[in-house]
Amino acid sequence: MGIKGISTGPEWKEWRQPLEKDMFVEWAMYLPDIAKTASQISQVAGCEVTEQKNIEFVDFISRSSFDMFTTVMYGKSPQTTNSKVATTKDIEFVISTTQAFDLTGEVLTNPLEKVFDSDLYQKFKVKMDQSFTFGKQKTAQFVKEVEQKNTGAAAIDTEDEGVEEESSKCPVTAMKEHLPFVERLVNRGKVSREEIVDFSGPLLMAGVDTTSYVMSWIFLNLASNPDKQRKLADELKSVLKGADLTTVEQMDNLPYLKSCIRESHRLTPSTPISTKKLKDDIDVIVGDDAYRVPAGKRISLNLRGFPMDTKYVDNPHQFMPERFMPDAIESRKGTPSEIIDHPSFADPFGRGKRRCLGANMAIAEIQVLVARLIQDYEISLVDNTKTWKPKQRLMLKADPYPAMKLVPRV
């Protein structure tokens, strides 16, 4: 089931269709639960990262991604950001997943690691196996609990079958909007128990690490540009007034928040290169020359080319969220610079029908957590003199990631 997710044709469609509605289309229904988890995360952030120094900020963000996506999947946060309640098993999953993603990048850039079954490749397999096994076991246990609950509910309905009720006795038609993703899949009955368990491992991994890569850049850019962070805090205070971000309407009223996230991706994309396998022959024009690239070949697209080109972007190395405010976007229309507003440059989750299944969920989690933490804390670099540089692993990350401190916002 997991392999179908990266295949093409009927197999991919067979994988995607049963999952589309409950993850990609109706993502907004999970917002209140995500916001509740983000609030729990924020309540301990200052203590864990700054006061007690239990967790490095970059690791705190990885755990935050896990907590939020687990809430979506199973309806409850494991609270790995809280050292007092986090379990060793949950923390080990986050660590294994992070390491597995980094090792994936090394294996992809040096295929000989696999050919010679090197120590690095052995480690890669161990970390992948640990993550997949955790996801499958966690999902299998949760599915079992859902099935037992549904069996109990059906028994009660049988006893009360002479009583007319507004809700249906069928678990599928009685499904409530607030149910977690896996429970909704079980109740729909379009995916088998085995298939749900099978794809949950890679889905849980992708839902954790990809989101944390993006957020780590956003917080780094905001910490490095305190004036922009203050401007964002002012917008959040004006619109949310201290409340959690729980609705699409609230999101639509936070243009500077969206601009900060968009500008962070322009300046420091977690995926600066996109690899595609050509379906048809194409001609690539470079200056006065044309190159025929046949179908079946893989090409790499440089997603930093236009967004960092001074012909299209003023001061491209500066973090300037204002360039993605609605009036700025409108002013670029009809000019060469409007190329940076192309949807392909908006985020790292792809485009078209094969856009990442969890794209909308990831974007929602990012907005919710950024809104909560920036309302509650002033986030800054511990040492402004230390430097870092982008390092390509599976995705681009800051190396070394600088230490952060969180001070309650007055």
Short mmCIF file of C-alpha atoms in Angstrom, two decimals:
data_model
loop_
_atom_site.label_atom_id
_atom_site.label_comp_id
_atom_site.label_asym_id
_atom_site.label_seq_id
_atom_site.Cartn_x
_atom_site.Cartn_y
_atom_site.Cartn_z
CA MET A 1 0.00 0.00 0.00
CA GLY A 2 2.86 2.38 0.77
CA ILE A 3 4.61 1.67 -2.55
CA LYS A 4 1.41 2.57 -4.44
CA GLY A 5 1.72 6.08 -3.06
CA ILE A 6 4.83 6.76 -5.14
CA SER A 7 3.78 4.80 -8.21
CA THR A 8 1.92 6.01 -11.30
CA GLY A 9 -1.28 5.13 -13.14
CA PRO A 10 -4.05 2.94 -11.65
CA GLU A 11 -1.97 1.85 -8.64
CA TRP A 12 -1.45 5.43 -7.49
CA LYS A 13 -5.12 6.23 -8.05
CA GLU A 14 -6.11 3.16 -6.04
CA TRP A 15 -3.95 4.42 -3.17
CA ARG A 16 -5.00 8.06 -3.30
CA GLN A 17 -8.77 7.95 -3.77
CA PRO A 18 -9.80 6.36 -0.45
CA LEU A 19 -7.58 8.80 1.49
CA GLU A 20 -8.29 12.02 -0.39
CA LYS A 21 -11.47 13.16 1.34
CA ASP A 22 -10.44 12.68 4.95
CA MET A 23 -6.90 14.05 4.67
CA PHE A 24 -6.60 16.39 1.70
CA VAL A 25 -10.11 17.78 1.13
CA GLU A 26 -11.62 18.10 4.60
CA TRP A 27 -8.43 19.15 6.38
CA ALA A 28 -10.09 22.11 8.13
CA MET A 29 -12.16 19.84 10.39
CA TYR A 30 -9.00 18.96 12.31
CA LEU A 31 -8.09 22.59 13.10
CA PRO A 32 -9.57 22.71 16.63
CA ASP A 33 -7.69 19.55 17.65
CA ILE A 34 -4.44 20.80 16.09
CA ALA A 35 -4.88 24.12 17.92
CA LYS A 36 -5.46 22.34 21.22
CA THR A 37 -2.23 20.39 20.76
CA ALA A 38 -0.36 23.57 19.73
CA SER A 39 -1.57 25.20 22.94
CA GLN A 40 -0.21 22.29 24.99
CA ILE A 41 3.08 22.61 23.13
CA SER A 42 3.32 26.34 23.81
CA GLN A 43 2.56 25.92 27.50
CA VAL A 44 5.78 23.96 28.00
CA ALA A 45 7.96 25.50 25.28
CA GLY A 46 9.66 28.15 27.41
CA CYS A 47 10.40 25.74 30.24
CA GLU A 48 11.63 22.86 28.04
CA VAL A 49 13.77 24.92 25.66
CA THR A 50 15.00 27.89 27.69
CA GLU A 51 14.51 27.43 31.43
CA GLN A 52 15.32 23.74 31.89
CA LYS A 53 17.14 23.31 28.55
CA ASN A 54 15.72 19.79 28.23
CA ILE A 55 15.23 19.97 24.46
CA GLU A 56 17.11 21.85 21.74
CA PHE A 57 14.71 24.11 19.85
CA VAL A 58 15.17 22.31 16.53
CA ASP A 59 14.31 19.00 18.23
CA PHE A 60 11.39 20.65 19.99
CA ILE A 61 9.98 21.57 16.57
CA SER A 62 10.33 17.97 15.34
CA ARG A 63 8.47 16.74 18.41
CA SER A 64 5.83 19.43 17.89
CA SER A 65 5.22 18.18 14.35
CA PHE A 66 4.84 14.64 15.67
CA ASP A 67 2.41 15.73 18.39
CA MET A 68 0.19 17.65 15.96
CA PHE A 69 0.10 15.03 13.21
CA THR A 70 -0.47 12.23 15.71
CA THR A 71 -3.46 14.19 16.97
CA VAL A 72 -4.80 14.24 13.41
CA MET A 73 -4.15 10.52 12.91
CA TYR A 74 -5.35 9.16 16.26
CA GLY A 75 -7.18 11.97 18.03
CA LYS A 76 -4.74 12.44 20.91
CA SER A 77 -1.35 14.08 21.32
CA PRO A 78 1.50 12.00 22.79
CA GLN A 79 2.93 15.26 24.21
CA THR A 80 6.53 14.46 23.34
CA THR A 81 7.33 18.16 23.89
CA ASN A 82 6.56 17.72 27.59
CA SER A 83 9.41 15.89 29.33
CA LYS A 84 7.17 15.04 32.28
CA VAL A 85 4.73 12.93 30.26
CA ALA A 86 6.57 11.94 27.06
CA THR A 87 7.26 8.24 26.61
CA THR A 88 10.62 6.87 25.53
CA LYS A 89 9.00 4.97 22.68
CA ASP A 90 7.42 8.09 21.16
CA ILE A 91 10.62 10.11 21.47
CA GLU A 92 12.62 7.29 19.88
CA PHE A 93 10.26 7.36 16.89
CA VAL A 94 10.88 11.06 16.34
CA ILE A 95 14.65 10.55 16.60
CA SER A 96 14.63 7.51 14.31
CA THR A 97 12.49 9.30 11.73
CA THR A 98 14.72 12.37 11.69
CA GLN A 99 17.81 10.21 11.29
CA ALA A 100 16.14 8.06 8.62
CA PHE A 101 15.27 11.13 6.55
CA ASP A 102 18.80 12.50 6.81
CA LEU A 103 20.29 9.11 5.89
CA THR A 104 17.90 8.86 2.94
CA GLY A 105 19.51 11.97 1.51
CA GLU A 106 22.98 10.48 1.87
CA VAL A 107 21.93 7.20 0.24
CA LEU A 108 20.29 9.01 -2.68
CA THR A 109 23.35 11.16 -3.35
CA ASN A 110 25.67 8.14 -3.17
CA PRO A 111 23.95 4.99 -4.53
CA LEU A 112 27.13 2.98 -3.94
CA GLU A 113 26.20 2.95 -0.25
CA LYS A 114 23.39 0.55 -1.18
CA VAL A 115 25.42 -1.37 -3.78
CA PHE A 116 28.09 -2.26 -1.21
CA ASP A 117 25.64 -2.53 1.69
CA SER A 118 27.81 -0.10 3.68
CA ASP A 119 27.57 0.68 7.39
CA LEU A 120 25.68 3.85 6.50
CA TYR A 121 23.16 1.86 4.46
CA GLN A 122 22.78 -0.65 7.29
CA LYS A 123 22.05 2.20 9.67
CA PHE A 124 19.56 3.63 7.18
CA LYS A 125 17.67 0.33 7.08
CA VAL A 126 17.62 0.03 10.86
CA LYS A 127 16.20 3.54 11.32
CA MET A 128 13.62 3.03 8.57
CA ASP A 129 12.55 -0.30 10.06
CA GLN A 130 12.22 1.24 13.52
CA SER A 131 10.00 4.04 12.20
CA PHE A 132 7.83 1.81 10.02
CA THR A 133 7.37 -0.76 12.80
CA PHE A 134 6.36 1.95 15.28
CA GLY A 135 3.79 3.39 12.87
CA LYS A 136 2.29 0.00 12.04
CA GLN A 137 2.07 -1.09 15.67
CA LYS A 138 0.53 2.18 16.80
CA THR A 139 -2.05 2.08 14.03
CA ALA A 140 -2.87 -1.59 14.51
CA GLN A 141 -3.61 -0.98 18.18
CA PHE A 142 -5.73 2.09 17.41
CA VAL A 143 -7.71 0.26 14.67
CA LYS A 144 -8.38 -2.56 17.12
CA GLU A 145 -9.75 -0.05 19.66
CA VAL A 146 -11.99 1.55 17.02
CA GLU A 147 -13.35 -1.83 15.94
CA GLN A 148 -14.09 -2.75 19.54
CA LYS A 149 -15.84 0.58 20.09
CA ASN A 150 -17.93 0.11 16.95
CA THR A 151 -18.84 -3.43 18.02
CA GLY A 152 -19.97 -2.12 21.38
CA ALA A 153 -21.99 0.67 19.77
CA ALA A 154 -23.63 -1.82 17.41
CA ALA A 155 -24.61 -4.01 20.38
CA ILE A 156 -26.23 -1.05 22.12
CA ASP A 157 -28.10 -0.15 18.95
CA THR A 158 -29.42 -3.71 18.70
CA GLU A 159 -30.78 -3.49 22.21
CA ASP A 160 -32.45 -0.15 21.44
CA GLU A 161 -33.57 -0.93 17.90
CA GLY A 162 -37.19 -0.22 18.76
CA VAL A 163 -36.33 3.38 19.67
CA GLU A 164 -36.34 6.00 16.90
CA GLU A 165 -33.26 8.21 16.95
CA GLU A 166 -32.05 11.04 14.79
CA SER A 167 -28.62 9.44 14.22
CA SER A 168 -28.15 6.30 12.15
CA LYS A 169 -27.23 2.97 13.75
CA CYS A 170 -24.63 2.45 11.01
CA PRO A 171 -21.13 3.49 12.21
CA VAL A 172 -20.36 4.94 8.77
CA THR A 173 -23.38 7.21 8.50
CA ALA A 174 -23.14 8.15 12.17
CA MET A 175 -19.53 9.28 11.71
CA LYS A 176 -18.87 12.58 13.45
CA GLU A 177 -16.80 15.40 12.07
CA HIS A 178 -14.32 15.44 14.94
CA LEU A 179 -13.19 11.84 14.54
CA PRO A 180 -9.46 11.35 13.84
CA PHE A 181 -8.25 10.38 10.38
CA VAL A 182 -7.64 6.67 11.00
CA GLU A 183 -10.99 6.20 12.72
CA ARG A 184 -12.76 7.85 9.80
CA LEU A 185 -11.04 5.44 7.41
CA VAL A 186 -12.09 2.45 9.50
CA ASN A 187 -15.68 3.66 9.58
CA ARG A 188 -15.84 4.32 5.84
CA GLY A 189 -14.76 0.76 5.11
CA LYS A 190 -13.16 1.58 1.75
CA VAL A 191 -9.68 0.58 2.89
CA SER A 192 -8.94 -2.73 4.57
CA ARG A 193 -7.56 -2.99 8.07
CA GLU A 194 -4.28 -4.36 6.68
CA GLU A 195 -3.94 -1.51 4.18
CA ILE A 196 -4.58 1.14 6.84
CA VAL A 197 -1.87 -0.37 9.03
CA ASP A 198 0.50 -0.74 6.07
CA PHE A 199 0.52 2.87 4.86
CA SER A 200 0.38 4.50 8.29
CA GLY A 201 4.12 4.05 8.87
CA PRO A 202 5.32 6.10 5.89
CA LEU A 203 2.42 8.56 6.31
CA LEU A 204 3.31 9.23 9.94
CA MET A 205 6.98 9.66 9.02
CA ALA A 206 6.23 12.10 6.19
CA GLY A 207 3.75 14.00 8.35
CA VAL A 208 6.40 14.60 10.98
CA ASP A 209 9.69 15.36 9.31
CA THR A 210 8.63 17.34 6.23
CA THR A 211 6.61 19.75 8.37
CA SER A 212 9.41 20.20 10.90
CA TYR A 213 11.95 21.05 8.17
CA VAL A 214 9.70 23.88 6.97
CA MET A 215 8.98 25.19 10.46
CA SER A 216 12.62 25.14 11.50
CA TRP A 217 13.39 27.59 8.68
CA ILE A 218 10.43 29.83 9.52
CA PHE A 219 11.43 30.21 13.15
CA LEU A 220 15.08 30.72 12.21
CA ASN A 221 14.15 33.51 9.81
CA LEU A 222 11.85 35.16 12.34
CA ALA A 223 14.47 34.92 15.10
CA SER A 224 17.07 36.42 12.75
CA ASN A 225 14.74 39.32 11.85
CA PRO A 226 13.18 40.57 15.12
CA ASP A 227 11.51 43.54 13.41
CA LYS A 228 9.55 41.18 11.16
CA GLN A 229 8.72 38.98 14.15
CA ARG A 230 7.33 42.00 16.02
CA LYS A 231 5.21 42.94 13.03
CA LEU A 232 3.81 39.40 12.91
CA ALA A 233 3.14 39.49 16.66
CA ASP A 234 1.23 42.73 16.23
CA GLU A 235 -0.97 41.20 13.51
CA LEU A 236 -1.66 38.12 15.63
CA LYS A 237 -2.54 40.25 18.64
CA SER A 238 -4.88 42.41 16.56
CA VAL A 239 -6.72 39.51 14.92
CA LEU A 240 -6.57 36.64 17.42
CA LYS A 241 -6.31 38.67 20.64
CA GLY A 242 -4.51 35.79 22.34
CA ALA A 243 -6.85 33.06 21.08
CA ASP A 244 -5.86 29.89 19.28
CA LEU A 245 -6.02 29.72 15.48
CA THR A 246 -8.92 27.31 14.92
CA THR A 247 -10.77 28.38 11.75
CA VAL A 248 -10.19 29.05 8.08
CA GLU A 249 -11.76 32.48 8.55
CA GLN A 250 -9.05 33.40 11.06
CA MET A 251 -6.38 32.19 8.63
CA ASP A 252 -7.80 34.37 5.88
CA ASN A 253 -7.48 37.41 8.15
CA LEU A 254 -3.76 36.86 8.80
CA PRO A 255 -2.04 37.94 5.56
CA TYR A 256 1.28 38.77 7.22
CA LEU A 257 1.47 35.32 8.81
CA LYS A 258 0.99 33.75 5.38
CA SER A 259 3.53 36.16 3.90
CA CYS A 260 6.14 35.22 6.51
CA ILE A 261 5.70 31.54 5.72
CA ARG A 262 5.79 32.19 1.97
CA GLU A 263 8.89 34.40 2.20
CA SER A 264 10.67 31.85 4.37
CA HIS A 265 10.14 29.25 1.66
CA ARG A 266 11.40 31.63 -1.02
CA LEU A 267 14.56 32.47 0.89
CA THR A 268 15.27 29.09 2.50
CA PRO A 269 13.26 26.34 0.78
CA SER A 270 13.44 22.93 2.43
CA THR A 271 13.28 21.39 -1.06
CA PRO A 272 15.28 23.59 -3.47
CA ILE A 273 15.31 20.88 -6.14
CA SER A 274 12.36 18.97 -7.57
CA THR A 275 12.98 15.81 -9.58
CA LYS A 276 10.47 14.77 -12.23
CA LYS A 277 10.21 11.82 -14.59
CA LEU A 278 9.12 12.99 -18.02
CA LYS A 279 5.96 11.54 -19.49
CA ASP A 280 6.62 13.02 -22.96
CA ASP A 281 9.62 14.28 -24.94
CA ILE A 282 10.40 17.93 -24.23
CA ASP A 283 12.71 20.60 -25.63
CA VAL A 284 14.73 22.57 -23.10
CA ILE A 285 15.74 25.99 -24.42
CA VAL A 286 18.99 27.47 -23.06
CA GLY A 287 19.90 30.73 -24.75
CA ASP A 288 20.01 30.03 -28.48
CA ASP A 289 20.33 26.28 -28.04
CA ALA A 290 17.63 23.62 -27.72
CA TYR A 291 18.07 20.22 -26.10
CA ARG A 292 15.69 17.32 -26.66
CA VAL A 293 15.03 15.34 -23.47
CA PRO A 294 13.24 12.06 -24.18
CA ALA A 295 10.30 10.66 -22.24
CA GLY A 296 11.26 8.47 -19.30
CA LYS A 297 14.27 10.58 -18.33
CA ARG A 298 14.45 12.31 -14.98
CA ILE A 299 15.07 16.03 -14.80
CA SER A 300 15.82 18.22 -11.81
CA LEU A 301 14.10 21.59 -11.49
CA ASN A 302 15.91 24.35 -9.61
CA LEU A 303 13.25 25.93 -7.40
CA ARG A 304 15.64 28.66 -6.20
CA GLY A 305 16.49 29.95 -9.69
CA PHE A 306 13.79 32.56 -10.20
CA PRO A 307 13.08 33.41 -6.50
CA MET A 308 16.74 34.32 -5.90
CA ASP A 309 17.39 36.10 -9.22
CA THR A 310 17.85 39.89 -8.95
CA LYS A 311 16.15 40.26 -12.34
CA TYR A 312 12.90 39.26 -10.65
CA VAL A 313 13.41 39.91 -6.94
CA ASP A 314 14.76 42.99 -5.19
CA ASN A 315 17.24 42.23 -2.40
CA PRO A 316 16.71 38.45 -2.75
CA HIS A 317 18.95 37.57 0.22
CA GLN A 318 16.86 39.63 2.65
CA PHE A 319 13.88 38.21 4.57
CA MET A 320 11.08 40.55 3.49
CA PRO A 321 7.58 39.06 4.01
CA GLU A 322 6.08 42.31 2.68
CA ARG A 323 6.87 41.15 -0.85
CA PHE A 324 4.09 38.55 -0.54
CA MET A 325 1.39 40.78 0.89
CA PRO A 326 -1.70 41.01 -1.37
CA ASP A 327 -0.91 44.53 -2.63
CA ALA A 328 2.66 43.56 -3.56
CA ILE A 329 1.44 40.49 -5.45
CA GLU A 330 -1.12 42.60 -7.29
CA SER A 331 1.50 45.18 -8.28
CA ARG A 332 3.67 42.46 -9.90
CA LYS A 333 0.96 41.26 -12.26
CA GLY A 334 1.90 41.74 -15.88
CA THR A 335 5.60 42.17 -15.06
CA PRO A 336 8.48 39.67 -15.32
CA SER A 337 8.60 39.57 -11.50
CA GLU A 338 5.21 37.88 -11.25
CA ILE A 339 7.01 34.60 -11.94
CA ILE A 340 7.83 34.33 -8.21
CA ASP A 341 4.08 34.10 -7.49
CA HIS A 342 3.79 30.89 -9.50
CA PRO A 343 2.19 28.14 -7.35
CA SER A 344 5.20 25.88 -7.89
CA PHE A 345 7.27 28.22 -5.70
CA ALA A 346 4.69 28.55 -2.90
CA ASP A 347 5.60 25.57 -0.70
CA PRO A 348 7.52 22.26 -0.76
CA PHE A 349 4.49 19.99 -1.20
CA GLY A 350 4.19 19.81 -4.98
CA ARG A 351 1.39 20.77 -7.33
CA GLY A 352 -1.42 19.24 -9.36
CA LYS A 353 -3.26 16.00 -8.72
CA ARG A 354 -0.13 14.45 -7.24
CA ARG A 355 0.31 17.20 -4.66
CA CYS A 356 1.32 15.73 -1.31
CA LEU A 357 -1.63 14.04 0.41
CA GLY A 358 -0.87 15.85 3.66
CA ALA A 359 -0.04 19.24 2.12
CA ASN A 360 -3.08 21.11 3.43
CA MET A 361 -2.69 19.51 6.84
CA ALA A 362 0.99 20.46 7.05
CA ILE A 363 0.29 24.07 6.07
CA ALA A 364 -2.46 24.25 8.68
CA GLU A 365 -0.18 22.85 11.39
CA ILE A 366 2.54 25.33 10.47
CA GLN A 367 0.20 28.31 10.65
CA VAL A 368 -1.41 27.17 13.90
CA LEU A 369 1.87 26.54 15.73
CA VAL A 370 3.63 29.68 14.46
CA ALA A 371 0.60 31.74 15.50
CA ARG A 372 0.55 30.20 18.98
CA LEU A 373 4.28 30.41 19.73
CA ILE A 374 4.74 33.94 18.38
CA GLN A 375 1.77 35.14 20.44
CA ASP A 376 3.27 33.61 23.56
CA TYR A 377 7.02 34.13 23.10
CA GLU A 378 9.69 36.36 21.70
CA ILE A 379 11.96 33.87 19.95
CA SER A 380 15.57 34.90 19.45
CA LEU A 381 19.03 33.50 18.75
CA VAL A 382 21.07 32.67 21.85
CA ASP A 383 24.26 33.86 20.13
CA ASN A 384 23.98 36.30 17.23
CA THR A 385 27.65 35.84 16.35
CA LYS A 386 27.41 32.16 15.45
CA THR A 387 26.91 31.29 11.81
CA TRP A 388 25.26 28.42 9.97
CA LYS A 389 24.99 27.33 6.37
CA PRO A 390 22.41 25.38 4.38
CA LYS A 391 23.21 21.67 4.16
CA GLN A 392 21.47 19.33 1.73
CA ARG A 393 20.40 16.01 3.19
CA LEU A 394 17.06 14.63 2.07
CA MET A 395 15.95 18.23 2.47
CA LEU A 396 17.81 21.47 3.07
CA LYS A 397 18.48 22.34 6.71
CA ALA A 398 20.57 24.83 8.64
CA ASP A 399 23.86 23.34 9.82
CA PRO A 400 24.51 23.70 12.65
CA TYR A 401 21.02 24.79 13.66
CA PRO A 402 21.51 27.72 16.06
CA ALA A 403 20.33 27.58 19.66
CA MET A 404 17.15 29.57 20.38
CA LYS A 405 15.70 31.12 23.51
CA LEU A 406 12.04 31.74 24.23
CA VAL A 407 11.05 34.67 26.45
CA PRO A 408 7.37 35.19 27.34
CA ARG A 409 5.98 38.01 25.23
CA VAL A 410 4.75 41.01 27.21
#
